[in-house]
Tab-separated table of C-alpha atoms and ligand atoms in Angstrom:
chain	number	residue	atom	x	y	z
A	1	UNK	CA	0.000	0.000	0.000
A	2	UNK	CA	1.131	3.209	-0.638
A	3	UNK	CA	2.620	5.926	1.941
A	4	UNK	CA	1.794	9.008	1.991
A	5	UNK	CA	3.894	11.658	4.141
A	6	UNK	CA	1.355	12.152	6.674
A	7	UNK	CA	1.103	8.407	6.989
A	8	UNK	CA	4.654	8.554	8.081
A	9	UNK	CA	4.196	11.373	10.327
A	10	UNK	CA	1.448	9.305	11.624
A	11	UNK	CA	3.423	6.195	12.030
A	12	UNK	CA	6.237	7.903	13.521
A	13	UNK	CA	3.923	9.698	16.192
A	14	UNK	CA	2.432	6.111	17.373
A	15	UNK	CA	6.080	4.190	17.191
A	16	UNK	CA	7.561	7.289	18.934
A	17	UNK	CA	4.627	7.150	21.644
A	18	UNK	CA	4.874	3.060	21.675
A	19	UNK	CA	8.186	3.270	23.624
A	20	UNK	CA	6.756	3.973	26.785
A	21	UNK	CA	5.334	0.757	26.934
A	22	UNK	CA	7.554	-1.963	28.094
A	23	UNK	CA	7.631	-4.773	25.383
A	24	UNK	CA	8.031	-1.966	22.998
A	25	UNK	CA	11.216	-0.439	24.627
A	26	UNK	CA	13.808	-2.072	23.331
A	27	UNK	CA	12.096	-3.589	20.036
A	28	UNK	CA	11.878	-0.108	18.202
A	29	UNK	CA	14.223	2.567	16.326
A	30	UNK	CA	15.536	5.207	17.789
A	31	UNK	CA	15.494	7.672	14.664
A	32	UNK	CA	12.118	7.855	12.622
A	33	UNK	CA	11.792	5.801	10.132
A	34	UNK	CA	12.114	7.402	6.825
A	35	UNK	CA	10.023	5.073	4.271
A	36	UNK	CA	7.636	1.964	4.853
A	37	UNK	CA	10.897	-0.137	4.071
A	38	UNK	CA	12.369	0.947	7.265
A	39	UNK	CA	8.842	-0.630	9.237
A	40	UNK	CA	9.908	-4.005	7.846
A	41	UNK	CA	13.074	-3.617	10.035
A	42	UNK	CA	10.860	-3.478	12.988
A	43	UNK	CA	10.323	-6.949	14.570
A	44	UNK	CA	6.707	-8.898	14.241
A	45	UNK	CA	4.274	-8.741	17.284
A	46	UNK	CA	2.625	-12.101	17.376
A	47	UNK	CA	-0.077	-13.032	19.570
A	48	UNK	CA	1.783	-15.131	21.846
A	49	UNK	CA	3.963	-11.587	22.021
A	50	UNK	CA	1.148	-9.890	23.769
A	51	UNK	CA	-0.064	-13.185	26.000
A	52	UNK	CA	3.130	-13.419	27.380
A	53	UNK	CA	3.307	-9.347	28.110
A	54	UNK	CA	-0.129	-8.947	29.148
A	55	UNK	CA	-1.718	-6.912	31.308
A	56	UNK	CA	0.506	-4.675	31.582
A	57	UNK	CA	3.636	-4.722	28.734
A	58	UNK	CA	1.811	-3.285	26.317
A	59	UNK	CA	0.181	-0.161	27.925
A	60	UNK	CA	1.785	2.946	26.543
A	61	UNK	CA	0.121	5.663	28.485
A	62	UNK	CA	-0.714	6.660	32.241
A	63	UNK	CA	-3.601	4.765	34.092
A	64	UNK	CA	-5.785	8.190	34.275
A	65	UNK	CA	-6.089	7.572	30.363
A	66	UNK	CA	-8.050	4.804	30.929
A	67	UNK	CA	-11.959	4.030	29.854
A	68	UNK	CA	-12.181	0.843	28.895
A	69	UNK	CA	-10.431	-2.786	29.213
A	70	UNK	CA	-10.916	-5.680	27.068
A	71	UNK	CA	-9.486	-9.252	26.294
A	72	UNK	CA	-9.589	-11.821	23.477
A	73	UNK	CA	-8.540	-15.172	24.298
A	74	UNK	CA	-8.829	-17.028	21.576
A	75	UNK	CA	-8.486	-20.858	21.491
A	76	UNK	CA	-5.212	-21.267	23.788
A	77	UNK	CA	-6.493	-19.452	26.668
A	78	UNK	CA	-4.312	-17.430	27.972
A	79	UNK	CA	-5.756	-14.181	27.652
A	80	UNK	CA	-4.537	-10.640	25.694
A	81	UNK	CA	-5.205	-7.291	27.849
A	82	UNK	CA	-6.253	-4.542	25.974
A	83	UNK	CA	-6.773	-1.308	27.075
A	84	UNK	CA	-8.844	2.047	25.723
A	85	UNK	CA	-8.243	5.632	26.167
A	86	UNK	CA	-11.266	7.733	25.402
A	87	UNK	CA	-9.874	8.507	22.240
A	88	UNK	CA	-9.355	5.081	21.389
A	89	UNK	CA	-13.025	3.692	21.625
A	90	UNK	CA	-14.030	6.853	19.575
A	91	UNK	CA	-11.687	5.801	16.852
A	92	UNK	CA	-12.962	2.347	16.883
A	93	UNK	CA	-16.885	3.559	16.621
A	94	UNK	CA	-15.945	5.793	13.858
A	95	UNK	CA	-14.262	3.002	12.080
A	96	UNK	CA	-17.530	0.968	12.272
A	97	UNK	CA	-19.800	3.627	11.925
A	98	UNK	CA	-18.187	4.106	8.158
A	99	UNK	CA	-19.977	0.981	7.440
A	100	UNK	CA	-22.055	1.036	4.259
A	101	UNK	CA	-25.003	0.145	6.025
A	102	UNK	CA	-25.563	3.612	6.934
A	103	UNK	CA	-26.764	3.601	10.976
A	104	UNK	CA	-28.854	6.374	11.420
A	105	UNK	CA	-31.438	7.701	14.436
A	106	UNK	CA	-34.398	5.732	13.066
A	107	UNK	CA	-32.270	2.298	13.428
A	108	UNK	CA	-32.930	-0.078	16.211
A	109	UNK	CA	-29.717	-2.145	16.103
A	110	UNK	CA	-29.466	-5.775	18.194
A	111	UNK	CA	-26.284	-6.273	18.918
A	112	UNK	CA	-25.461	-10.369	19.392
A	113	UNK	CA	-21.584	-10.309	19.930
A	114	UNK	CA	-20.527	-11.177	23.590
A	115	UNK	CA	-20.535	-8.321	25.635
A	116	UNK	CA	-18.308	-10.078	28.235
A	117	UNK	CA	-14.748	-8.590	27.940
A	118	UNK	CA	-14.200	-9.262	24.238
A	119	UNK	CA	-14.561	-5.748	22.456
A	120	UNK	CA	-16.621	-6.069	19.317
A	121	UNK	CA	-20.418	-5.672	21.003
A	122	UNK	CA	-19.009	-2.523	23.033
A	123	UNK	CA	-17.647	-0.967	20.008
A	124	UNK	CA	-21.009	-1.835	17.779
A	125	UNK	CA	-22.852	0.014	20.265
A	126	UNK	CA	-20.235	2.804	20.728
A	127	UNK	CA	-20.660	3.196	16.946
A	128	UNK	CA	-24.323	2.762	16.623
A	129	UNK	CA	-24.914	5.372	19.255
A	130	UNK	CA	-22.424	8.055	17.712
A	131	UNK	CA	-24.815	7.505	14.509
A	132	UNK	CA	-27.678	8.036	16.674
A	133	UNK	CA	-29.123	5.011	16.578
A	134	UNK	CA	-31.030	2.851	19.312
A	135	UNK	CA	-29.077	-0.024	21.159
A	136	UNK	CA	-30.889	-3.363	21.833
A	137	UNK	CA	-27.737	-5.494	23.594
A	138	UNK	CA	-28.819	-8.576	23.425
A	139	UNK	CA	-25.376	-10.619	23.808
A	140	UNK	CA	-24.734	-13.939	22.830
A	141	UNK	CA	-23.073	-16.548	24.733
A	142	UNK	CA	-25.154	-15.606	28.347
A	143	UNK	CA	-28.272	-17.016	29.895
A	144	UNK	CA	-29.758	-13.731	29.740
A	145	UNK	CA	-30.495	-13.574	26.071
A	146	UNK	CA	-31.471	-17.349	24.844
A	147	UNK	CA	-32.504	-17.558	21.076
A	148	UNK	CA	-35.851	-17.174	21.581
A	149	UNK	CA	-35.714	-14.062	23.293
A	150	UNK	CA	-32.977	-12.477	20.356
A	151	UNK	CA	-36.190	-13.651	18.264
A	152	UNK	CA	-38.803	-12.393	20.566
A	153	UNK	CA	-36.859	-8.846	20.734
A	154	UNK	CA	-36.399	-8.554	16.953
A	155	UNK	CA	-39.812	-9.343	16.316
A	156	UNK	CA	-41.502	-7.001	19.326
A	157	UNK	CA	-39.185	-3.717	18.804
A	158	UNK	CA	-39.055	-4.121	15.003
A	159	UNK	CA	-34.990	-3.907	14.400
A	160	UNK	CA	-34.078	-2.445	12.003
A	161	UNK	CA	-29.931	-3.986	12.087
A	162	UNK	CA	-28.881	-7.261	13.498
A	163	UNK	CA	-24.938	-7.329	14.122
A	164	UNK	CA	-23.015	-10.845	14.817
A	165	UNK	CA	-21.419	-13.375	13.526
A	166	UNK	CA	-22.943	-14.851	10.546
A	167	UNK	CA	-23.417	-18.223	12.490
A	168	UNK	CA	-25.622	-16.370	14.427
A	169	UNK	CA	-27.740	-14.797	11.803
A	170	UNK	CA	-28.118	-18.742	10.496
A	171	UNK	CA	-29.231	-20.048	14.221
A	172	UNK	CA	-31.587	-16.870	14.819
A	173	UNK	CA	-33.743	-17.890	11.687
A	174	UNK	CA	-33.809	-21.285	12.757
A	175	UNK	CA	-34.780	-20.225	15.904
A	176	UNK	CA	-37.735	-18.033	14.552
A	177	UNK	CA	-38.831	-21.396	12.314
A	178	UNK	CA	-39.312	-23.212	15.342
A	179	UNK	CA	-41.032	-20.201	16.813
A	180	UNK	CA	-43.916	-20.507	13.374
A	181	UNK	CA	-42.120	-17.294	12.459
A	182	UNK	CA	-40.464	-16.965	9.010
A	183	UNK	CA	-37.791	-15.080	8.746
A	184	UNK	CA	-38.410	-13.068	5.349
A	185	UNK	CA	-41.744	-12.678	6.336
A	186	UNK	CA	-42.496	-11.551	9.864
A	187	UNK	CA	-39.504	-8.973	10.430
A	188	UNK	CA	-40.656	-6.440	8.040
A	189	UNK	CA	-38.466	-3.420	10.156
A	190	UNK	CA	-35.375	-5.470	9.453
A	191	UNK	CA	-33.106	-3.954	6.755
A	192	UNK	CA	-29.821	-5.323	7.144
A	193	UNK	CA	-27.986	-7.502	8.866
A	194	UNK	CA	-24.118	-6.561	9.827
A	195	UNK	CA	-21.730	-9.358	10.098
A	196	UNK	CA	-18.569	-9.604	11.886
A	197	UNK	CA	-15.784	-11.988	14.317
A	198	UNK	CA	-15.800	-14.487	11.690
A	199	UNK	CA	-14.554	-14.851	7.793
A	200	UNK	CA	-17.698	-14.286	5.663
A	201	UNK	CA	-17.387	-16.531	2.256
A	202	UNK	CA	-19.305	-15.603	-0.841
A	203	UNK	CA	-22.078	-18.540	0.058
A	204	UNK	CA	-22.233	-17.898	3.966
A	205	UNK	CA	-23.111	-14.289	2.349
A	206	UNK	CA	-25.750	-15.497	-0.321
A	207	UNK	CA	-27.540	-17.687	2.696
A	208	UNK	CA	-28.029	-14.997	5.137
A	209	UNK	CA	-29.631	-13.047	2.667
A	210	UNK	CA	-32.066	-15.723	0.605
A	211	UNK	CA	-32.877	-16.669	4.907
A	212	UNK	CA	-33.504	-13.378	5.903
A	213	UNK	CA	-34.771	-11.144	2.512
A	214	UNK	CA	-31.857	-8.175	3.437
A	215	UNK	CA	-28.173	-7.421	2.283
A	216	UNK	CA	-25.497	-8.424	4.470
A	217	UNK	CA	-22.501	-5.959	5.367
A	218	UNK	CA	-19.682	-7.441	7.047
A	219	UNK	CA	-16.614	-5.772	8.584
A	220	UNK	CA	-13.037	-7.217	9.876
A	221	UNK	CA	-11.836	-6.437	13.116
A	222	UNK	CA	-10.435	-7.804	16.379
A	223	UNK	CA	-10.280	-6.974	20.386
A	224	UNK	CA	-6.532	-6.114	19.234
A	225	UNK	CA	-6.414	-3.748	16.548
A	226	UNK	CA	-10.023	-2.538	16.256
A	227	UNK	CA	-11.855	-2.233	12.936
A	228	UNK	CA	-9.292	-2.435	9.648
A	229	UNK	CA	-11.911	-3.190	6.557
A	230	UNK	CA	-15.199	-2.228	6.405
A	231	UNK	CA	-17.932	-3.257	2.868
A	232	UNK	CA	-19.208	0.191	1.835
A	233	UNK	CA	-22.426	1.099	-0.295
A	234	UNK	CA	-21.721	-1.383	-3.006
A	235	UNK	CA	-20.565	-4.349	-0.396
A	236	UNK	CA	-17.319	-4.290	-1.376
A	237	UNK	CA	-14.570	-4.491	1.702
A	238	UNK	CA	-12.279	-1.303	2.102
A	239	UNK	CA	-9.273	-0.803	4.226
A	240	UNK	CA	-9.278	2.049	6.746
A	241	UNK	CA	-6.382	3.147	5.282
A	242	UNK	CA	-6.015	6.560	7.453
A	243	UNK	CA	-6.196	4.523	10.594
A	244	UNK	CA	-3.935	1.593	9.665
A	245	UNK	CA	-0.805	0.093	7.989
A	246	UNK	CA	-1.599	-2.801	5.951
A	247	UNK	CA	1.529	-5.190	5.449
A	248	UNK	CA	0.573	-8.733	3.309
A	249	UNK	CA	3.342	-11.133	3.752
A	250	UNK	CA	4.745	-14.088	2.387
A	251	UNK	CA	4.910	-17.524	4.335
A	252	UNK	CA	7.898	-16.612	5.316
A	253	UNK	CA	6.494	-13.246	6.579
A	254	UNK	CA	10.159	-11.711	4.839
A	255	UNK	CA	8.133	-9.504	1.672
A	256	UNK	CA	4.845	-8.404	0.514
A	257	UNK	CA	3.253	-10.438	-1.849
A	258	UNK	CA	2.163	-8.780	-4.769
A	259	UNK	CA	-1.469	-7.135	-5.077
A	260	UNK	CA	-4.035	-9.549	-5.787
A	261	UNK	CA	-2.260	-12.216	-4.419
A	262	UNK	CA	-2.983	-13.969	-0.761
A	263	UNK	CA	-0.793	-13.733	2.089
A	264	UNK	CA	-0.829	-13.013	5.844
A	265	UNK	CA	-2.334	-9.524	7.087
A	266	UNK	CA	0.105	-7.799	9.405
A	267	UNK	CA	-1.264	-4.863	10.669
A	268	UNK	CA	-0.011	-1.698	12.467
A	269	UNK	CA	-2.521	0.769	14.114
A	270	UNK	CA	-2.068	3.978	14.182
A	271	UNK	CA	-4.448	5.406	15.969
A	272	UNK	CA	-4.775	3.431	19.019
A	273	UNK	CA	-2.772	5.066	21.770
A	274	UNK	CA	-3.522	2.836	24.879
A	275	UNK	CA	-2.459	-0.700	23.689
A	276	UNK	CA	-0.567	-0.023	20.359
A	277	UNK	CA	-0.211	-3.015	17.543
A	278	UNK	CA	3.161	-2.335	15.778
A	279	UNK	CA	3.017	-5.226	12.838
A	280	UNK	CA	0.607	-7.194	14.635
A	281	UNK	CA	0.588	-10.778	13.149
A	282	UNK	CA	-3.200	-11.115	12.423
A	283	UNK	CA	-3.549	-14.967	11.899
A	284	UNK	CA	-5.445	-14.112	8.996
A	285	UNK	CA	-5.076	-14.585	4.926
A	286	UNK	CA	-5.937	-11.727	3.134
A	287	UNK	CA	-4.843	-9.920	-0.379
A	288	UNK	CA	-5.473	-6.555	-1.535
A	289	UNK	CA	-7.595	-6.091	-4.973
A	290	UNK	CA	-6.952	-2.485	-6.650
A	291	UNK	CA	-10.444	-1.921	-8.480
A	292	UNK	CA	-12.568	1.228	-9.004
A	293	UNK	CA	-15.712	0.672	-6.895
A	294	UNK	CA	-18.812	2.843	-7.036
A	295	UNK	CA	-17.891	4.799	-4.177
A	296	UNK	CA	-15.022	6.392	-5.304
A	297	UNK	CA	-12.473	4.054	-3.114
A	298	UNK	CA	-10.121	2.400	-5.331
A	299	UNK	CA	-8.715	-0.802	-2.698
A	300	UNK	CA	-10.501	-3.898	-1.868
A	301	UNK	CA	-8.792	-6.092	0.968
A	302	UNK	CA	-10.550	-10.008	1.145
A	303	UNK	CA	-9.948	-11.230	4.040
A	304	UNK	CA	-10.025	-14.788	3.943
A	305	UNK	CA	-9.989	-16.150	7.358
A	306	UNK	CA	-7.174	-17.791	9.447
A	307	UNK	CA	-4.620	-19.981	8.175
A	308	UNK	CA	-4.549	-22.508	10.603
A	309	UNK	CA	-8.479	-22.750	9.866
A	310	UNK	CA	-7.877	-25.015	7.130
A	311	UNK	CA	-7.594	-28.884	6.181
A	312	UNK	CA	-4.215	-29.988	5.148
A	313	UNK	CA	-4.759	-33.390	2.877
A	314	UNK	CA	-1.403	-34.273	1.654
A	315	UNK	CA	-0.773	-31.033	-0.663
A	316	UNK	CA	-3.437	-29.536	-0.935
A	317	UNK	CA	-4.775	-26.955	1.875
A	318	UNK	CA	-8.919	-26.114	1.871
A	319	UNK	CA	-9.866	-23.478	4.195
A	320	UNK	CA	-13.265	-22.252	4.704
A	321	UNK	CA	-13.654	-20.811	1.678
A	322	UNK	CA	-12.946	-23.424	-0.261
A	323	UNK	CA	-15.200	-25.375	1.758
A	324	UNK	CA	-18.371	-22.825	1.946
A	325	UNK	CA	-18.102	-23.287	-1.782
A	326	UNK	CA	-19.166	-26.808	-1.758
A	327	UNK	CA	-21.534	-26.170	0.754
A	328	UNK	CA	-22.971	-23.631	-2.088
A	329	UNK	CA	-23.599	-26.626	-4.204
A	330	UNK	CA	-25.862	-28.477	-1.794
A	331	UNK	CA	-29.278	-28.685	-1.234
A	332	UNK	CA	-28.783	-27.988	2.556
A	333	UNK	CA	-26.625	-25.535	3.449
A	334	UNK	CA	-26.862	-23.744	6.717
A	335	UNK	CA	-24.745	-25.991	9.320
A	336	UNK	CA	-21.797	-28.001	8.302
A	337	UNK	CA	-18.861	-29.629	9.466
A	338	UNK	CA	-15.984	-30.890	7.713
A	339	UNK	CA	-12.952	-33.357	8.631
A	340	UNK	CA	-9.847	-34.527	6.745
A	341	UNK	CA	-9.621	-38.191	6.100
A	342	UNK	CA	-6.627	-39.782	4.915
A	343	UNK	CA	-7.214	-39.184	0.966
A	344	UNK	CA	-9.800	-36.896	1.225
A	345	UNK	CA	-12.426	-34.593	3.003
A	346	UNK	CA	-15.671	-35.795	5.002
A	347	UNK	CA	-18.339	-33.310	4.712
A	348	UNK	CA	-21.396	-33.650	6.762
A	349	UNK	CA	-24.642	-31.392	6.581
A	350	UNK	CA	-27.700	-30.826	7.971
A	351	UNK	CA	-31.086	-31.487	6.300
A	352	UNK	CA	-33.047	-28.364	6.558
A	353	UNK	CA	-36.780	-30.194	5.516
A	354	UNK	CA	-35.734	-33.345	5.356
A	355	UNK	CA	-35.167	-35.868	2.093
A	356	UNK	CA	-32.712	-33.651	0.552
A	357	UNK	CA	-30.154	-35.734	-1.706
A	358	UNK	CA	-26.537	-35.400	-2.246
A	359	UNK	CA	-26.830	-34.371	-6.005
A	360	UNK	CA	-25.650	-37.495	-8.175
A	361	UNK	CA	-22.178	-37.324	-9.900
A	362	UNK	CA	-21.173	-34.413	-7.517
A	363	UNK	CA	-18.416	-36.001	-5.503
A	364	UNK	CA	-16.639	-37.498	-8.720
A	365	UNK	CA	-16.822	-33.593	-9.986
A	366	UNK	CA	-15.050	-32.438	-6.646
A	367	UNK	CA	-12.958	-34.807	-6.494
A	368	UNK	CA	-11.345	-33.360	-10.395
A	369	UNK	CA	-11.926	-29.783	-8.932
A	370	UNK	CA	-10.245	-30.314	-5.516
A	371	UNK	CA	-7.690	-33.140	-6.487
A	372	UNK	CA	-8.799	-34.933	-3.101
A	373	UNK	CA	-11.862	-37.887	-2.274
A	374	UNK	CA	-14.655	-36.361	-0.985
A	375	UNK	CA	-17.423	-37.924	1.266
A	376	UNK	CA	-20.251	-36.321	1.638
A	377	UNK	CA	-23.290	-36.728	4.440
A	378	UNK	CA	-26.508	-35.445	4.850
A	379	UNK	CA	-27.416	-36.031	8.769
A	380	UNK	CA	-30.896	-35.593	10.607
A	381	UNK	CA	-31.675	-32.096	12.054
A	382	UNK	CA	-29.449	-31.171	15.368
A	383	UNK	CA	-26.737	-33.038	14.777
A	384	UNK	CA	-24.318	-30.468	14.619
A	385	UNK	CA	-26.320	-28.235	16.619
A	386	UNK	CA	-28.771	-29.494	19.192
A	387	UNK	CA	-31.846	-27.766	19.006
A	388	UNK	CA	-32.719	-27.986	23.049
A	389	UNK	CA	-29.577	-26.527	23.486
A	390	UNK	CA	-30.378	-23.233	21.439
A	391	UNK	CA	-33.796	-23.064	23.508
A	392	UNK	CA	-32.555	-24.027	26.765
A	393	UNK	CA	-29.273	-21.663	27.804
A	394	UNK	CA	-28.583	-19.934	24.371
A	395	UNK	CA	-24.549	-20.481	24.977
A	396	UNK	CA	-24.429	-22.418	21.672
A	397	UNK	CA	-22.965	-20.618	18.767
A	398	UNK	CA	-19.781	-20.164	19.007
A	399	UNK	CA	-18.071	-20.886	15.327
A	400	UNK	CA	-16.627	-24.549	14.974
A	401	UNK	CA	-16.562	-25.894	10.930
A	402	UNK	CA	-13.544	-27.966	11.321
A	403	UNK	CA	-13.242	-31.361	13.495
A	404	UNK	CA	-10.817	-34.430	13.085
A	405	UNK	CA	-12.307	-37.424	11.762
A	406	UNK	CA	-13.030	-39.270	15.214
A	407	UNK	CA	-14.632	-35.822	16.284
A	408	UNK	CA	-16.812	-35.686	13.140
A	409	UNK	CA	-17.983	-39.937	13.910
A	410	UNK	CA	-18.783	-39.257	17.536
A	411	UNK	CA	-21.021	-36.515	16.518
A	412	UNK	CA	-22.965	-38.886	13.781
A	413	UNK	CA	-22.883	-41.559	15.795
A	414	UNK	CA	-24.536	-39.491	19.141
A	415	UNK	CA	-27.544	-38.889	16.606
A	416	UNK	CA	-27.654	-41.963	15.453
B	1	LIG	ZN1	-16.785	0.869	-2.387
């Protein structure tokens, strides 16, 4: 990506600032740097970086600065602090609130991230509310807010926005089946739903809307660096490129690859003054698409989920992608799982109305396509997701696609 000279300056200011935070000390130049070449000098920050430094390594400004404390703890544990000035949270909710959905006063928004010490619901409402719009915080993953009640609220205040993880969006309309609501049909307020915390392939994109009858925005962010890409107008995904430093590296994270190419997103904020990200190592695969777009931007940045997210069969990698596209070609296609096998893939969905058929030939097709076996299930309703579950404590939900092949049997053989 291109630097401009008040990029620099920018950059500059936040490395110059970063020093004051321990784990930053000793890891950054003295002198400014004098072109984006120089940032490459600068070490990586990986996530086991800031596990090992949290709470308090990476804080780079007095406690009285404080608002606001978050964590993310992803799928080791250990937790990552953190920590929001004022300024900070305001930068976040105007990175959201560029979204191309618009928020405005007459929106009723339901937010259905967490609220509990992960960022991205705080932020959403942060945002929301700076647009003027009207909060319903109805987080997921507590016993406050089951399914039914998400359902019960969207259909009672008439929201306008639902915000969450797409997984969610798929559950919620189940949800409101079993409830002898449909969703198309008995949410006439809704208008859009606003998807987030998880990658968002083409066909995860297409189902949300046939389900629900609106367009789906999604936006990339995390507890650590805030918001970096949000879809505009036209749905395409921009880069905040004011507020960030986009790096896309090579496997062995040593150059950029070039544009239109995937690679892994490093990212370095530039705005955030409490808990700074120089060259954050995002986990993710992303590549950077120069194309006009309708609203005057000329940069698209994919973002194609995390690489470890992904199954390795001999040579050849799928990630979720790759696998939401076979999905696509099903007649079933709102919960999945997939496993690798020794030669191939097992792929197991749910029926949605029962009797639905693998389509004939389809496998030997894949198998061409994908250069691997493929084995493909249709299983009974709640397999993958028990139903009780979603009425009983509403704690289900949390994205899983990818098991190992005794995982993926248990599960079949539970139902069965
Ligand atoms: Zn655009």
């Amino acid at each position: 990506m291109t630097m401009t000279a008040e990029k620099l300056e920018a950059l500059n200011r936040i490395i110059r600032e970063s020093k004051t935070a321990p784990f930053y000390r000793d890891r950054l130049p003295q002198q400014p740097l004098s072109s984006l070449a120089d940032l490459k000098k600068i070490p990586l920050t990986t996530k086991a970086d800031l596990r090992a430094s949290s709470p308090f390594g990476l804080l780079a400004v007095p406690g009285e600065e404080l608002v606001q404390y978050h964590e993310s703890s992803g799928t080791t544990g250990e937790p990552v602090s953190v920590w929001f000035t004022r300024d900070d949270v305001m930068h976040n909710a105007r990175q959201i609130a560029r979204c191309g959905v618009g928020l405005g006063p007459s929106d009723i928004v339901l937010i259905r991230f967490p609220y509990a010490l992960s960022a991205a619901a705080h932020m959403v409402q942060a945002a929301a509310q700076l647009r003027g719009a009207c909060v319903v915080p109805a987080g997921g993953r507590t016993s406050v807010t089951p399914f039914p009640k998400v359902v019960e609220l969207m259909h009672r205040l008439g929201v306008t926005v639902l915000t969450c993880l797409s997984l969610q969006a798929v559950l919620i309309a189940e949800v409101a089946e079993m409830l002898g609501l449909h969703p198309r049909r008995d949410f006439p307020a809704l208008r859009a739903i606003c998807a987030a915390g998880e990658t968002l392939p083409p066909g995860r994109r297409k189902l949300l809307e046939e389900l629900w009858g609106v367009p789906v925005f999604d936006f990339y962010g995390m507890t650590e660096i805030g918001t970096a890409v949000v879809d505009c107008e036209a749905f395409v995904p921009h880069p905040i490129e004011d507020d960030f430093v986009l790096e896309i590296l090579d496997d062995a994270f040593r150059s950029d690859v070039p544009v239109g190419e995937y690679g892994h997103l490093v990212v370095t904020t530039l705005k955030k003054r409490a808990t700074p990200m120089i060259r954050y190592v995002t986990g993710d695969r992303a590549r950077l698409v120069e194309k006009p777009c309708v609203c005057g931007r000329t940069t698209a940045l994919e973002i194609r989920g995390r690489w470890e997210d992904a199954l390795r069969i001999g040579d050849v990698r799928l990630d979720l992608w790759d696998l939401d596209a076979v999905v696509s070609r099903l007649p079933c296609r709102r919960f999945w799982a997939a496993a690798p096998m020794p030669d191939g893939v097992r792929l197991v969905v749910e029926e949605e109305r029962g009797g639905e058929r693998v389509p004939e030939g389809l496998a030997a097709l894949l198998e061409d396509e994908y250069r691997v076996k493929w084995r493909i299930d249709i299983a009974p309703k709640g397999t993958l997701y028990d139903r009780k579950q979603l009425f009983e404590i509403g704690l289900l939900g949390k994205p899983k696609y990818l098991y190992t092949e005794q995982e993926l049997k248990c599960l079949l053989e539970k139902e069965n």
